[in-house]
Coordinates of C-alpha atoms in Angstrom, one line a residue:
M260 CA -9.6 -12.3 -25.8
C261 CA -5.8 -12.4 -25.7
G262 CA -4.2 -11.7 -22.3
L263 CA -1.5 -9.6 -23.8
C264 CA -3.5 -6.4 -23.5
G265 CA -3.3 -6.8 -19.7
V266 CA 0.5 -6.7 -19.8
F267 CA 0.9 -3.3 -21.4
G268 CA 0.5 -0.1 -19.6
Q269 CA -0.1 -1.4 -16.2
E270 CA 1.1 0.6 -13.3
E271 CA 2.9 -1.2 -10.6
H272 CA 1.1 -2.1 -7.4
W273 CA 2.3 -0.2 -4.2
L274 CA 3.7 -3.5 -3.0
V275 CA 6.3 -3.5 -5.8
T276 CA 9.2 -1.0 -6.0
Q277 CA 10.4 0.4 -9.2
T278 CA 14.1 0.0 -10.1
T279 CA 16.5 0.2 -13.0
N280 CA 19.4 -1.5 -11.3
T281 CA 19.8 -5.1 -12.6
S282 CA 20.6 -6.7 -9.2
E283 CA 17.6 -4.9 -7.6
R284 CA 15.4 -6.1 -10.5
N285 CA 16.6 -9.7 -9.8
V286 CA 15.7 -9.3 -6.1
R287 CA 12.3 -7.9 -7.0
L288 CA 11.6 -10.9 -9.3
R289 CA 12.9 -13.3 -6.6
L290 CA 10.5 -11.7 -4.1
R291 CA 7.7 -11.9 -6.6
Y292 CA 8.3 -15.7 -7.1
E293 CA 8.4 -16.1 -3.3
R294 CA 5.1 -14.2 -3.0
I295 CA 3.5 -16.5 -5.6
K296 CA 4.7 -19.6 -3.8
I297 CA 3.0 -18.3 -0.6
I298 CA -0.2 -17.3 -2.4
N299 CA -0.4 -20.8 -4.0
R300 CA -0.1 -22.4 -0.6
W301 CA -2.8 -20.2 0.8
L302 CA -5.1 -20.9 -2.2
I303 CA -4.9 -24.7 -1.8
P304 CA -8.4 -24.9 -0.2
F305 CA -9.9 -23.1 -3.2
N306 CA -8.2 -25.2 -5.9
I307 CA -6.7 -22.2 -7.6
K308 CA -3.2 -22.0 -8.9
V309 CA -1.3 -18.7 -9.6
S310 CA 1.6 -18.2 -11.9
D311 CA 3.7 -15.3 -13.1
V312 CA 3.3 -13.7 -16.5
H313 CA 6.4 -11.9 -17.6
G314 CA 6.9 -10.3 -14.1
A315 CA 4.0 -8.0 -14.9
S316 CA 0.8 -9.9 -14.3
Y317 CA -0.6 -13.0 -12.5
L318 CA -2.4 -15.9 -14.2
L319 CA -5.0 -17.6 -12.1
C320 CA -6.2 -21.1 -13.1
S321 CA -9.0 -23.3 -11.8
P322 CA -9.0 -27.1 -12.0
T323 CA -11.7 -26.9 -14.7
G324 CA -9.4 -24.9 -17.0
K325 CA -10.9 -21.5 -16.3
Q326 CA -8.2 -18.8 -16.4
T327 CA -8.0 -15.1 -15.7
L328 CA -5.2 -12.6 -15.9
V329 CA -4.8 -9.9 -13.2
S330 CA -2.3 -7.1 -12.7
N331 CA -1.9 -7.0 -8.9
V332 CA -2.4 -8.9 -5.7
T333 CA -5.7 -7.1 -4.9
E334 CA -7.2 -8.2 -8.2
L335 CA -5.8 -11.7 -7.6
W336 CA -7.9 -12.2 -4.4
M337 CA -11.1 -10.9 -5.9
N338 CA -10.7 -13.1 -9.0
A339 CA -9.7 -16.2 -7.0
E340 CA -13.1 -16.0 -5.3
L341 CA -14.8 -15.7 -8.7
L342 CA -12.9 -18.7 -10.2
S343 CA -13.4 -20.9 -7.1
G344 CA -17.0 -19.9 -6.5
K345 CA -16.2 -19.6 -2.8
T346 CA -15.7 -16.6 -0.5
I347 CA -12.2 -16.3 0.8
D348 CA -12.6 -15.2 4.4
P349 CA -9.2 -14.4 5.9
L350 CA -10.7 -14.4 9.4
N351 CA -12.3 -17.9 9.1
I352 CA -10.8 -20.1 11.8
S353 CA -10.3 -23.2 9.6
Y354 CA -8.7 -21.0 6.9
L355 CA -6.4 -19.4 9.5
T356 CA -5.5 -22.9 10.7
H357 CA -4.7 -23.9 7.1
I358 CA -2.4 -21.0 6.3
S359 CA -0.6 -21.3 9.7
N360 CA 0.2 -24.9 8.8
V361 CA 1.7 -24.3 5.3

């Protein structure tokens, strides 16, 4: 199935503010890219990479080529677990050590 259907008609996640001002939109995109960089560092132990899709969705990729398109950060974490086949436990001591070192 084409991922384009996931781009249309998605409501913004509460984490993202709506704006029509060009400079505010640029700030929103910059913050989105920063968020993606942080998420990618946090997902290193699970071998999942995240990229932006037109500022509206996230594309998750596994090392085996599996991909999934999600519309917000909440879906991102659930699908990262599915792609990696591992549970992401944010309270796991070794995981907390990893994210504090990146």
